[in-house]
Structures are given as C-alpha cells and as structure tokens.
PDB file of C-alpha atoms and ligand atoms in Angstrom:
ATOM      1  CA  UNK A  13      85.342 -40.123 -38.907  1.00 87.00           C
ATOM      2  CA  UNK A  14      83.906 -36.717 -39.552  1.00 94.00           C
ATOM      3  CA  UNK A  15      80.731 -35.488 -41.160  1.00 96.00           C
ATOM      4  CA  UNK A  16      80.943 -32.006 -42.601  1.00 97.00           C
ATOM      5  CA  UNK A  17      77.986 -30.271 -44.184  1.00 98.00           C
ATOM      6  CA  UNK A  18      78.509 -27.575 -46.797  1.00 98.00           C
ATOM      7  CA  UNK A  19      75.441 -25.357 -46.718  1.00 98.00           C
ATOM      8  CA  UNK A  20      74.918 -22.436 -49.061  1.00 98.00           C
ATOM      9  CA  UNK A  21      73.055 -20.973 -52.008  1.00 97.00           C
ATOM     10  CA  UNK A  22      73.508 -22.290 -55.560  1.00 97.00           C
ATOM     11  CA  UNK A  23      76.861 -21.068 -56.871  1.00 97.00           C
ATOM     12  CA  UNK A  24      78.274 -20.187 -53.445  1.00 97.00           C
ATOM     13  CA  UNK A  25      81.297 -22.475 -54.025  1.00 97.00           C
ATOM     14  CA  UNK A  26      80.395 -25.734 -52.261  1.00 97.00           C
ATOM     15  CA  UNK A  27      81.520 -27.997 -55.101  1.00 96.00           C
ATOM     16  CA  UNK A  28      84.742 -26.068 -55.675  1.00 96.00           C
ATOM     17  CA  UNK A  29      85.800 -26.264 -52.037  1.00 97.00           C
ATOM     18  CA  UNK A  30      84.766 -29.941 -51.906  1.00 96.00           C
ATOM     19  CA  UNK A  31      87.416 -30.650 -54.555  1.00 94.00           C
ATOM     20  CA  UNK A  32      90.083 -29.222 -52.195  1.00 95.00           C
ATOM     21  CA  UNK A  33      88.703 -31.121 -49.191  1.00 95.00           C
ATOM     22  CA  UNK A  34      88.866 -34.404 -51.110  1.00 94.00           C
ATOM     23  CA  UNK A  35      92.416 -33.724 -52.258  1.00 94.00           C
ATOM     24  CA  UNK A  36      93.814 -32.454 -48.967  1.00 94.00           C
ATOM     25  CA  UNK A  37      91.964 -34.572 -46.428  1.00 93.00           C
ATOM     26  CA  UNK A  38      90.793 -37.613 -48.438  1.00 92.00           C
ATOM     27  CA  UNK A  39      87.146 -37.112 -47.474  1.00 95.00           C
ATOM     28  CA  UNK A  40      84.394 -38.852 -49.387  1.00 95.00           C
ATOM     29  CA  UNK A  41      82.234 -36.437 -51.343  1.00 94.00           C
ATOM     30  CA  UNK A  42      78.507 -36.976 -51.118  1.00 96.00           C
ATOM     31  CA  UNK A  43      77.058 -34.405 -53.532  1.00 96.00           C
ATOM     32  CA  UNK A  44      73.363 -35.010 -54.120  1.00 97.00           C
ATOM     33  CA  UNK A  45      73.494 -32.791 -57.223  1.00 95.00           C
ATOM     34  CA  UNK A  46      76.259 -35.020 -58.699  1.00 93.00           C
ATOM     35  CA  UNK A  47      74.378 -38.190 -57.731  1.00 95.00           C
ATOM     36  CA  UNK A  48      71.228 -36.889 -59.430  1.00 95.00           C
ATOM     37  CA  UNK A  49      73.096 -35.839 -62.598  1.00 92.00           C
ATOM     38  CA  UNK A  50      74.806 -39.246 -62.819  1.00 92.00           C
ATOM     39  CA  UNK A  51      71.477 -41.050 -62.452  1.00 95.00           C
ATOM     40  CA  UNK A  52      69.937 -38.841 -65.154  1.00 94.00           C
ATOM     41  CA  UNK A  53      72.929 -39.453 -67.438  1.00 91.00           C
ATOM     42  CA  UNK A  54      72.715 -43.229 -66.875  1.00 95.00           C
ATOM     43  CA  UNK A  55      68.912 -43.093 -67.311  1.00 96.00           C
ATOM     44  CA  UNK A  56      68.279 -45.095 -64.127  1.00 97.00           C
ATOM     45  CA  UNK A  57      64.865 -45.351 -62.495  1.00 97.00           C
ATOM     46  CA  UNK A  58      65.936 -42.687 -59.976  1.00 97.00           C
ATOM     47  CA  UNK A  59      67.234 -40.547 -62.839  1.00 97.00           C
ATOM     48  CA  UNK A  60      63.857 -40.666 -64.568  1.00 97.00           C
ATOM     49  CA  UNK A  61      62.136 -39.640 -61.328  1.00 96.00           C
ATOM     50  CA  UNK A  62      64.526 -36.719 -60.717  1.00 96.00           C
ATOM     51  CA  UNK A  63      64.981 -35.325 -64.232  1.00 95.00           C
ATOM     52  CA  UNK A  64      62.023 -32.964 -64.457  1.00 93.00           C
ATOM     53  CA  UNK A  65      62.652 -31.477 -61.015  1.00 96.00           C
ATOM     54  CA  UNK A  66      66.376 -30.964 -61.187  1.00 93.00           C
ATOM     55  CA  UNK A  67      66.513 -29.651 -64.749  1.00 88.00           C
ATOM     56  CA  UNK A  68      63.807 -27.100 -63.908  1.00 91.00           C
ATOM     57  CA  UNK A  69      65.711 -25.990 -60.814  1.00 94.00           C
ATOM     58  CA  UNK A  70      63.151 -27.397 -58.358  1.00 96.00           C
ATOM     59  CA  UNK A  71      64.038 -29.597 -55.411  1.00 98.00           C
ATOM     60  CA  UNK A  72      63.624 -33.336 -55.873  1.00 98.00           C
ATOM     61  CA  UNK A  73      60.899 -34.532 -53.414  1.00 98.00           C
ATOM     62  CA  UNK A  74      62.274 -35.573 -50.012  1.00 98.00           C
ATOM     63  CA  UNK A  75      61.205 -39.235 -50.195  1.00 97.00           C
ATOM     64  CA  UNK A  76      63.076 -39.823 -53.474  1.00 97.00           C
ATOM     65  CA  UNK A  77      66.124 -37.836 -52.354  1.00 98.00           C
ATOM     66  CA  UNK A  78      66.392 -39.565 -48.977  1.00 97.00           C
ATOM     67  CA  UNK A  79      66.109 -43.023 -50.582  1.00 97.00           C
ATOM     68  CA  UNK A  80      68.938 -42.124 -52.993  1.00 97.00           C
ATOM     69  CA  UNK A  81      71.132 -40.907 -50.134  1.00 96.00           C
ATOM     70  CA  UNK A  82      70.471 -44.037 -48.073  1.00 94.00           C
ATOM     71  CA  UNK A  83      71.494 -46.197 -51.046  1.00 93.00           C
ATOM     72  CA  UNK A  84      74.647 -44.172 -51.582  1.00 92.00           C
ATOM     73  CA  UNK A  85      75.575 -44.201 -47.909  1.00 90.00           C
ATOM     74  CA  UNK A  86      75.714 -48.017 -47.856  1.00 87.00           C
ATOM     75  CA  UNK A  87      78.967 -47.908 -49.852  1.00 83.00           C
ATOM     76  CA  UNK A  88      80.650 -45.138 -47.851  1.00 86.00           C
ATOM     77  CA  UNK A  89      82.925 -45.483 -44.870  1.00 84.00           C
ATOM     78  CA  UNK A  90      85.166 -42.800 -43.424  1.00 91.00           C
ATOM     79  CA  UNK A  91      84.734 -39.048 -43.324  1.00 94.00           C
ATOM     80  CA  UNK A  92      82.081 -37.495 -45.535  1.00 96.00           C
ATOM     81  CA  UNK A  93      81.506 -34.051 -47.008  1.00 97.00           C
ATOM     82  CA  UNK A  94      77.800 -33.507 -47.416  1.00 98.00           C
ATOM     83  CA  UNK A  95      77.480 -31.140 -50.399  1.00 98.00           C
ATOM     84  CA  UNK A  96      73.903 -30.061 -51.135  1.00 97.00           C
ATOM     85  CA  UNK A  97      72.299 -32.386 -48.590  1.00 98.00           C
ATOM     86  CA  UNK A  98      70.362 -31.736 -46.446  1.00 98.00           C
ATOM     87  CA  UNK A  99      68.354 -29.076 -48.202  1.00 98.00           C
ATOM     88  CA  UNK A 100      65.102 -29.163 -46.222  1.00 98.00           C
ATOM     89  CA  UNK A 101      64.337 -29.437 -42.502  1.00 98.00           C
ATOM     90  CA  UNK A 102      62.845 -32.866 -43.179  1.00 98.00           C
ATOM     91  CA  UNK A 103      66.110 -34.022 -44.829  1.00 98.00           C
ATOM     92  CA  UNK A 104      68.121 -32.614 -41.913  1.00 98.00           C
ATOM     93  CA  UNK A 105      66.041 -34.545 -39.372  1.00 98.00           C
ATOM     94  CA  UNK A 106      66.427 -37.705 -41.458  1.00 97.00           C
ATOM     95  CA  UNK A 107      70.192 -37.217 -41.639  1.00 97.00           C
ATOM     96  CA  UNK A 108      70.374 -36.844 -37.847  1.00 97.00           C
ATOM     97  CA  UNK A 109      68.536 -40.181 -37.516  1.00 96.00           C
ATOM     98  CA  UNK A 110      70.692 -41.952 -40.116  1.00 94.00           C
ATOM     99  CA  UNK A 111      73.921 -40.806 -38.473  1.00 93.00           C
ATOM    100  CA  UNK A 112      72.665 -41.640 -34.962  1.00 94.00           C
ATOM    101  CA  UNK A 113      71.967 -45.218 -36.114  1.00 90.00           C
ATOM    102  CA  UNK A 114      75.572 -45.456 -37.280  1.00 88.00           C
ATOM    103  CA  UNK A 115      76.851 -43.954 -34.024  1.00 90.00           C
ATOM    104  CA  UNK A 116      77.986 -40.837 -35.889  1.00 92.00           C
ATOM    105  CA  UNK A 117      77.165 -37.148 -35.766  1.00 94.00           C
ATOM    106  CA  UNK A 118      77.639 -33.922 -37.682  1.00 96.00           C
ATOM    107  CA  UNK A 119      80.953 -32.365 -36.687  1.00 96.00           C
ATOM    108  CA  UNK A 120      80.764 -29.107 -38.641  1.00 97.00           C
ATOM    109  CA  UNK A 121      78.271 -27.254 -40.766  1.00 98.00           C
ATOM    110  CA  UNK A 122      80.069 -24.721 -42.931  1.00 98.00           C
ATOM    111  CA  UNK A 123      77.607 -22.064 -44.088  1.00 98.00           C
ATOM    112  CA  UNK A 124      78.841 -20.352 -47.249  1.00 98.00           C
ATOM    113  CA  UNK A 125      77.509 -16.817 -46.946  1.00 97.00           C
ATOM    114  CA  UNK A 126      77.592 -14.684 -50.083  1.00 96.00           C
ATOM    115  CA  UNK A 127      75.979 -11.580 -51.532  1.00 93.00           C
ATOM    116  CA  UNK A 128      73.272 -12.857 -53.860  1.00 91.00           C
ATOM    117  CA  UNK A 129      74.192 -10.385 -56.590  1.00 90.00           C
ATOM    118  CA  UNK A 130      77.409 -12.380 -57.157  1.00 93.00           C
ATOM    119  CA  UNK A 131      75.682 -15.677 -57.787  1.00 95.00           C
ATOM    120  CA  UNK A 132      74.322 -15.142 -61.316  1.00 93.00           C
ATOM    121  CA  UNK A 133      77.798 -14.389 -62.727  1.00 93.00           C
ATOM    122  CA  UNK A 134      79.269 -17.390 -60.934  1.00 96.00           C
ATOM    123  CA  UNK A 135      76.599 -19.777 -62.162  1.00 96.00           C
ATOM    124  CA  UNK A 136      76.287 -18.580 -65.769  1.00 94.00           C
ATOM    125  CA  UNK A 137      80.101 -18.612 -66.106  1.00 96.00           C
ATOM    126  CA  UNK A 138      80.430 -22.142 -64.727  1.00 97.00           C
ATOM    127  CA  UNK A 139      81.604 -24.946 -67.000  1.00 97.00           C
ATOM    128  CA  UNK A 140      82.026 -28.553 -65.892  1.00 95.00           C
ATOM    129  CA  UNK A 141      83.793 -31.624 -67.189  1.00 94.00           C
ATOM    130  CA  UNK A 142      81.154 -34.227 -68.125  1.00 90.00           C
ATOM    131  CA  UNK A 143      83.655 -37.014 -67.487  1.00 90.00           C
ATOM    132  CA  UNK A 144      85.351 -36.237 -64.152  1.00 89.00           C
ATOM    133  CA  UNK A 145      83.030 -33.492 -62.844  1.00 89.00           C
ATOM    134  CA  UNK A 146      85.748 -30.880 -62.260  1.00 92.00           C
ATOM    135  CA  UNK A 147      84.323 -27.357 -62.083  1.00 94.00           C
ATOM    136  CA  UNK A 148      85.682 -24.311 -63.918  1.00 96.00           C
ATOM    137  CA  UNK A 149      84.619 -20.717 -64.449  1.00 96.00           C
ATOM    138  CA  UNK A 150      85.070 -18.776 -67.685  1.00 96.00           C
ATOM    139  CA  UNK A 151      86.894 -15.918 -65.951  1.00 95.00           C
ATOM    140  CA  UNK A 152      87.494 -16.776 -62.265  1.00 93.00           C
ATOM    141  CA  UNK A 153      88.824 -20.302 -62.801  1.00 94.00           C
ATOM    142  CA  UNK A 154      89.434 -20.962 -66.509  1.00 97.00           C
ATOM    143  CA  UNK A 155      90.949 -24.219 -67.773  1.00 97.00           C
ATOM    144  CA  UNK A 156      94.515 -24.085 -69.111  1.00 98.00           C
ATOM    145  CA  UNK A 157      93.230 -24.729 -72.609  1.00 97.00           C
ATOM    146  CA  UNK A 158      89.983 -23.006 -73.521  1.00 96.00           C
ATOM    147  CA  UNK A 159      86.953 -25.319 -73.367  1.00 97.00           C
ATOM    148  CA  UNK A 160      88.905 -28.422 -72.310  1.00 98.00           C
ATOM    149  CA  UNK A 161      89.280 -30.154 -68.931  1.00 98.00           C
ATOM    150  CA  UNK A 162      92.783 -29.854 -67.440  1.00 97.00           C
ATOM    151  CA  UNK A 163      92.585 -33.394 -66.076  1.00 96.00           C
ATOM    152  CA  UNK A 164      91.296 -35.477 -68.978  1.00 97.00           C
ATOM    153  CA  UNK A 165      90.943 -33.168 -72.010  1.00 97.00           C
ATOM    154  CA  UNK A 166      87.145 -33.628 -72.298  1.00 97.00           C
ATOM    155  CA  UNK A 167      85.134 -30.787 -73.875  1.00 98.00           C
ATOM    156  CA  UNK A 168      83.591 -28.743 -71.047  1.00 98.00           C
ATOM    157  CA  UNK A 169      79.816 -28.344 -70.883  1.00 96.00           C
ATOM    158  CA  UNK A 170      77.274 -26.111 -69.156  1.00 95.00           C
ATOM    159  CA  UNK A 171      74.839 -27.680 -66.676  1.00 92.00           C
ATOM    160  CA  UNK A 172      71.202 -27.950 -67.859  1.00 88.00           C
ATOM    161  CA  UNK A 173      70.050 -25.862 -64.867  1.00 92.00           C
ATOM    162  CA  UNK A 174      72.646 -23.079 -65.216  1.00 93.00           C
ATOM    163  CA  UNK A 175      70.515 -20.701 -67.310  1.00 91.00           C
ATOM    164  CA  UNK A 176      69.285 -17.374 -65.899  1.00 91.00           C
ATOM    165  CA  UNK A 177      65.616 -18.467 -65.781  1.00 92.00           C
ATOM    166  CA  UNK A 178      66.435 -21.697 -63.887  1.00 94.00           C
ATOM    167  CA  UNK A 179      68.661 -19.818 -61.445  1.00 94.00           C
ATOM    168  CA  UNK A 180      65.668 -17.726 -60.355  1.00 94.00           C
ATOM    169  CA  UNK A 181      63.724 -20.917 -59.562  1.00 95.00           C
ATOM    170  CA  UNK A 182      66.733 -22.419 -57.716  1.00 96.00           C
ATOM    171  CA  UNK A 183      67.227 -19.312 -55.594  1.00 96.00           C
ATOM    172  CA  UNK A 184      63.525 -19.253 -54.675  1.00 96.00           C
ATOM    173  CA  UNK A 185      63.769 -22.905 -53.570  1.00 97.00           C
ATOM    174  CA  UNK A 186      66.903 -22.083 -51.593  1.00 97.00           C
ATOM    175  CA  UNK A 187      65.195 -19.236 -49.696  1.00 97.00           C
ATOM    176  CA  UNK A 188      62.010 -21.167 -48.987  1.00 98.00           C
ATOM    177  CA  UNK A 189      63.358 -24.610 -48.079  1.00 98.00           C
ATOM    178  CA  UNK A 190      67.103 -24.486 -47.419  1.00 98.00           C
ATOM    179  CA  UNK A 191      67.857 -21.149 -45.738  1.00 97.00           C
ATOM    180  CA  UNK A 192      65.941 -22.254 -42.555  1.00 98.00           C
ATOM    181  CA  UNK A 193      68.700 -24.846 -42.039  1.00 98.00           C
ATOM    182  CA  UNK A 194      71.037 -22.072 -40.897  1.00 98.00           C
ATOM    183  CA  UNK A 195      68.947 -21.714 -37.734  1.00 98.00           C
ATOM    184  CA  UNK A 196      68.568 -25.488 -37.427  1.00 98.00           C
ATOM    185  CA  UNK A 197      72.349 -25.986 -37.274  1.00 98.00           C
ATOM    186  CA  UNK A 198      72.902 -22.873 -35.152  1.00 97.00           C
ATOM    187  CA  UNK A 199      70.727 -24.608 -32.556  1.00 96.00           C
ATOM    188  CA  UNK A 200      72.864 -27.750 -32.879  1.00 94.00           C
ATOM    189  CA  UNK A 201      75.882 -25.502 -32.230  1.00 91.00           C
ATOM    190  CA  UNK A 202      77.954 -26.875 -35.092  1.00 95.00           C
ATOM    191  CA  UNK A 203      77.558 -24.020 -37.593  1.00 98.00           C
ATOM    192  CA  UNK A 204      80.414 -21.792 -38.736  1.00 98.00           C
ATOM    193  CA  UNK A 205      79.849 -18.913 -41.149  1.00 98.00           C
ATOM    194  CA  UNK A 206      82.310 -18.900 -44.038  1.00 98.00           C
ATOM    195  CA  UNK A 207      82.646 -15.668 -46.005  1.00 98.00           C
ATOM    196  CA  UNK A 208      82.231 -17.147 -49.502  1.00 98.00           C
ATOM    197  CA  UNK A 209      82.436 -13.734 -51.145  1.00 96.00           C
ATOM    198  CA  UNK A 210      86.229 -13.960 -51.381  1.00 96.00           C
ATOM    199  CA  UNK A 211      88.780 -15.602 -53.663  1.00 94.00           C
ATOM    200  CA  UNK A 212      88.857 -19.404 -53.678  1.00 95.00           C
ATOM    201  CA  UNK A 213      92.135 -19.353 -51.699  1.00 96.00           C
ATOM    202  CA  UNK A 214      90.707 -17.063 -49.023  1.00 98.00           C
ATOM    203  CA  UNK A 215      87.630 -19.267 -48.663  1.00 98.00           C
ATOM    204  CA  UNK A 216      89.846 -22.345 -48.345  1.00 98.00           C
ATOM    205  CA  UNK A 217      91.937 -20.692 -45.605  1.00 98.00           C
ATOM    206  CA  UNK A 218      88.783 -20.172 -43.538  1.00 98.00           C
ATOM    207  CA  UNK A 219      87.801 -23.825 -43.959  1.00 98.00           C
ATOM    208  CA  UNK A 220      91.232 -25.085 -42.922  1.00 97.00           C
ATOM    209  CA  UNK A 221      91.061 -22.906 -39.807  1.00 97.00           C
ATOM    210  CA  UNK A 222      87.766 -24.554 -38.780  1.00 96.00           C
ATOM    211  CA  UNK A 223      88.935 -28.119 -39.439  1.00 94.00           C
ATOM    212  CA  UNK A 224      92.347 -28.007 -37.776  1.00 88.00           C
TER     213      UNK A 224
HETATM  214  P1  AP5 B  15      73.485 -28.975 -56.845  1.00 89.86           P
HETATM  215  O1  AP5 B  15      74.300 -29.624 -57.872  1.00 89.86           O
HETATM  216  O2  AP5 B  15      73.746 -29.251 -55.406  1.00 89.86           O
HETATM  217  O3  AP5 B  15      73.512 -27.431 -57.123  1.00 89.86           O
HETATM  218  P2  AP5 B  15      73.415 -26.137 -56.157  1.00 89.86           P
HETATM  219  O4  AP5 B  15      73.191 -26.344 -54.720  1.00 89.86           O
HETATM  220  O5  AP5 B  15      72.420 -25.315 -56.847  1.00 89.86           O
HETATM  221  O6  AP5 B  15      74.805 -25.622 -56.086  1.00 89.86           O
HETATM  222  P3  AP5 B  15      75.761 -25.449 -57.273  1.00 89.86           P
HETATM  223  O7  AP5 B  15      76.379 -26.759 -57.611  1.00 89.86           O
HETATM  224  O8  AP5 B  15      75.050 -24.695 -58.355  1.00 89.86           O
HETATM  225  O9  AP5 B  15      76.819 -24.442 -56.640  1.00 89.86           O
HETATM  226  P4  AP5 B  15      78.098 -24.692 -55.750  1.00 89.86           P
HETATM  227  O10 AP5 B  15      77.855 -24.071 -54.423  1.00 89.86           O
HETATM  228  O11 AP5 B  15      78.538 -26.125 -55.790  1.00 89.86           O
HETATM  229  O12 AP5 B  15      79.131 -23.777 -56.525  1.00 89.86           O
HETATM  230  P5  AP5 B  15      80.445 -24.153 -57.375  1.00 89.86           P
HETATM  231  O13 AP5 B  15      81.544 -24.543 -56.476  1.00 89.86           O
HETATM  232  O14 AP5 B  15      80.106 -25.049 -58.518  1.00 89.86           O
HETATM  233  O15 AP5 B  15      71.946 -29.330 -57.097  1.00 89.86           O
HETATM  234  C1  AP5 B  15      71.381 -29.270 -58.386  1.00 89.86           C
HETATM  235  C2  AP5 B  15      69.903 -29.655 -58.358  1.00 89.86           C
HETATM  236  O16 AP5 B  15      69.768 -31.016 -57.907  1.00 89.86           O
HETATM  237  C3  AP5 B  15      69.016 -28.849 -57.402  1.00 89.86           C
HETATM  238  O17 AP5 B  15      68.571 -27.652 -57.996  1.00 89.86           O
HETATM  239  C4  AP5 B  15      67.883 -29.835 -57.156  1.00 89.86           C
HETATM  240  O18 AP5 B  15      67.011 -29.909 -58.256  1.00 89.86           O
HETATM  241  C5  AP5 B  15      68.607 -31.157 -57.054  1.00 89.86           C
HETATM  242  N1  AP5 B  15      69.056 -31.456 -55.677  1.00 89.86           N
HETATM  243  C6  AP5 B  15      70.354 -31.541 -55.241  1.00 89.86           C
HETATM  244  N2  AP5 B  15      70.388 -31.844 -53.938  1.00 89.86           N
HETATM  245  C7  AP5 B  15      69.090 -31.953 -53.526  1.00 89.86           C
HETATM  246  C8  AP5 B  15      68.495 -32.224 -52.275  1.00 89.86           C
HETATM  247  N3  AP5 B  15      69.224 -32.434 -51.166  1.00 89.86           N
HETATM  248  N4  AP5 B  15      67.136 -32.245 -52.222  1.00 89.86           N
HETATM  249  C9  AP5 B  15      66.386 -32.042 -53.319  1.00 89.86           C
HETATM  250  N5  AP5 B  15      66.888 -31.763 -54.529  1.00 89.86           N
HETATM  251  C10 AP5 B  15      68.247 -31.716 -54.637  1.00 89.86           C
HETATM  252  O19 AP5 B  15      80.808 -22.697 -57.931  1.00 89.86           O
HETATM  253  C11 AP5 B  15      79.994 -22.021 -58.880  1.00 89.86           C
HETATM  254  C12 AP5 B  15      80.886 -21.295 -59.905  1.00 89.86           C
HETATM  255  O20 AP5 B  15      81.610 -20.264 -59.229  1.00 89.86           O
HETATM  256  C13 AP5 B  15      81.948 -22.195 -60.555  1.00 89.86           C
HETATM  257  O21 AP5 B  15      82.092 -21.830 -61.905  1.00 89.86           O
HETATM  258  C14 AP5 B  15      83.244 -21.907 -59.766  1.00 89.86           C
HETATM  259  O22 AP5 B  15      84.397 -22.053 -60.580  1.00 89.86           O
HETATM  260  C15 AP5 B  15      83.032 -20.452 -59.356  1.00 89.86           C
HETATM  261  N6  AP5 B  15      83.615 -20.151 -58.034  1.00 89.86           N
HETATM  262  C16 AP5 B  15      83.631 -20.952 -56.942  1.00 89.86           C
HETATM  263  N7  AP5 B  15      84.229 -20.349 -55.897  1.00 89.86           N
HETATM  264  C17 AP5 B  15      84.584 -19.105 -56.361  1.00 89.86           C
HETATM  265  C18 AP5 B  15      85.228 -17.975 -55.736  1.00 89.86           C
HETATM  266  N8  AP5 B  15      85.606 -18.016 -54.449  1.00 89.86           N
HETATM  267  N9  AP5 B  15      85.413 -16.859 -56.481  1.00 89.86           N
HETATM  268  C19 AP5 B  15      85.006 -16.826 -57.780  1.00 89.86           C
HETATM  269  N10 AP5 B  15      84.402 -17.863 -58.425  1.00 89.86           N
HETATM  270  C20 AP5 B  15      84.183 -18.984 -57.706  1.00 89.86           C
HETATM  271 MG1   MG B  16      77.796 -27.886 -56.635  1.00 89.86          MG
END
C-alpha cells in the first residue's frame, strides 16, 4: 500500500496525472480540491464552511481541512494519491501522524516543477466535467466534441476559481504556505522533482520511472 503525494502549484498538472495513476495503477484519488467542490455542490455543512475560502482562491483553514480529510480517509483502503494535500507544514505534520497511526508512510512525493508563466494559460483554458470531474484544456487537451465530456456527454464548465484575479490569490497562497513543503519532503528524503513543463505524455513517463 503506497502513499504518493503530488505537490505543485495550481495548474501544474496534478489532477491530470492523477487520472492516469488511477487508470494504470488503480490508486485511490484523494483530491482535497475535489472533496471541497463536492461538499459545496451538495451544500453540506463542510461545504458551507469552505465556500468563501475556496471560491476566492484562499486556503481553507487547517482545522476544517484536516477534519474533512480524516473523515474521507475512514472509507479508503489501499494505495492513495494525495492530490492537493498537504498544503501547509501543519497539514504535512498531521498527515505524518495519521499515517503513522495506521502503520503507513509516504512512499513518494512528486514535486511538479513548472515555469510560473505557463500556469495562467493552463488554468484559464481548463474546462471540467461537472459530472465525472474529468479535466480538459481548450487547446492542449480538448474534448472530442467541443464543450462536451468524452466520457458522459455532460456540458463542460469552468471552475469558479479559474479566473485571472483568483489565480493571483491562489499563487500567493501557494508561495507562502505550500512551497515550503518542498524542503519538508526533501528532508524526509522522499521527494522527486518532476519536470511538469512538458507534454502530458512526457510528464507521465517521468512518473512511471519513479514508481517502477
Ligand atoms: P485544487 O482543486 O487542489 O486546485 P489547485 O491546487 O489550485 O490545483 P489545480 O487543480 O488548479 O491544478 P492541477 O495541478 O490539478 O492541474 P490540472 O491537472 O487540472 O484546490 C482548489 C482550492 O481548494 C484551493 O485554492 C483551496 O481554496 C482549496 N483547497 C484544496 N486543498 C486544500 C488544502 N489542502 N488546504 C486548504 N485548502 C485547500 O491541469 C491544469 C490545466 O492544464 C488543465 O486544463 C489540463 O488539461 C492542462 N494540462 C495539464 N497537464 C498539461 C501538460 N503537461 N501540458 C499542457 N497542458 C496541461
Ligand atoms: Mg487539480
């Protein structure tokens, strides 16, 4: 049972590569962004607590986020891809404790390194399926039929936080709170740098090389 963290700036390709990891290796996908969006969509108590933070591009406070992850983890067995969690040093320490209690550890942290100038085009061009969550891009990864999901035909939408003004807030949060995790996992000696500034196939090849 493996635990693999995908660490990287907004738009660096974590969700896209998670889709391949699920398909090829059967890992469970624990994406805190997806969990938050589902709770907001279903108007749960957690969703109401998260909405103003996530839609403005700010991080959800650690206590709320950690409680949501602990709830989610109860239903998961087997290997897990951690996509978007942890995102603060506090969350990383909490994850270490949670895994230790279960007799597990982090096997790999894949750090998606990318030139920041590429991120705006990736994020503003992103479209997602509201039903199954599959991610597309208007030019880099378009659906077969314009505006419709390849898998279930739903009309694709843009995320509420994918506007240029929200991206600035998200990047600031990334630099302040999340970027320090690179050093944190370097110290744990499980970090591999992935050059995320390449085609999706080339990024995937690097990931496969680490996991084999
Ligand atoms: P979250 O949903 O995790 O968003 P994010 O980290 O900002 O990352 P993204 O999902 O934007 O990017 P990605 O790396 O997954 O890129 P993708 O593969 O889609 O979090 C959203 C919000 O929830 C946060 O802002 C915060 O408010 C809250 N939150 C979540 N976790 C939290 C936590 N732990 N603590 C507190 N708050 C939390 O790719 C982007 C686009 O590029 C796509 O269109 C894709 O098709 C395209 N693309 C991908 N790879 C390539 C490639 N190689 N070449 C060209 N295009 C590519
Ligand atoms: Mg994502």
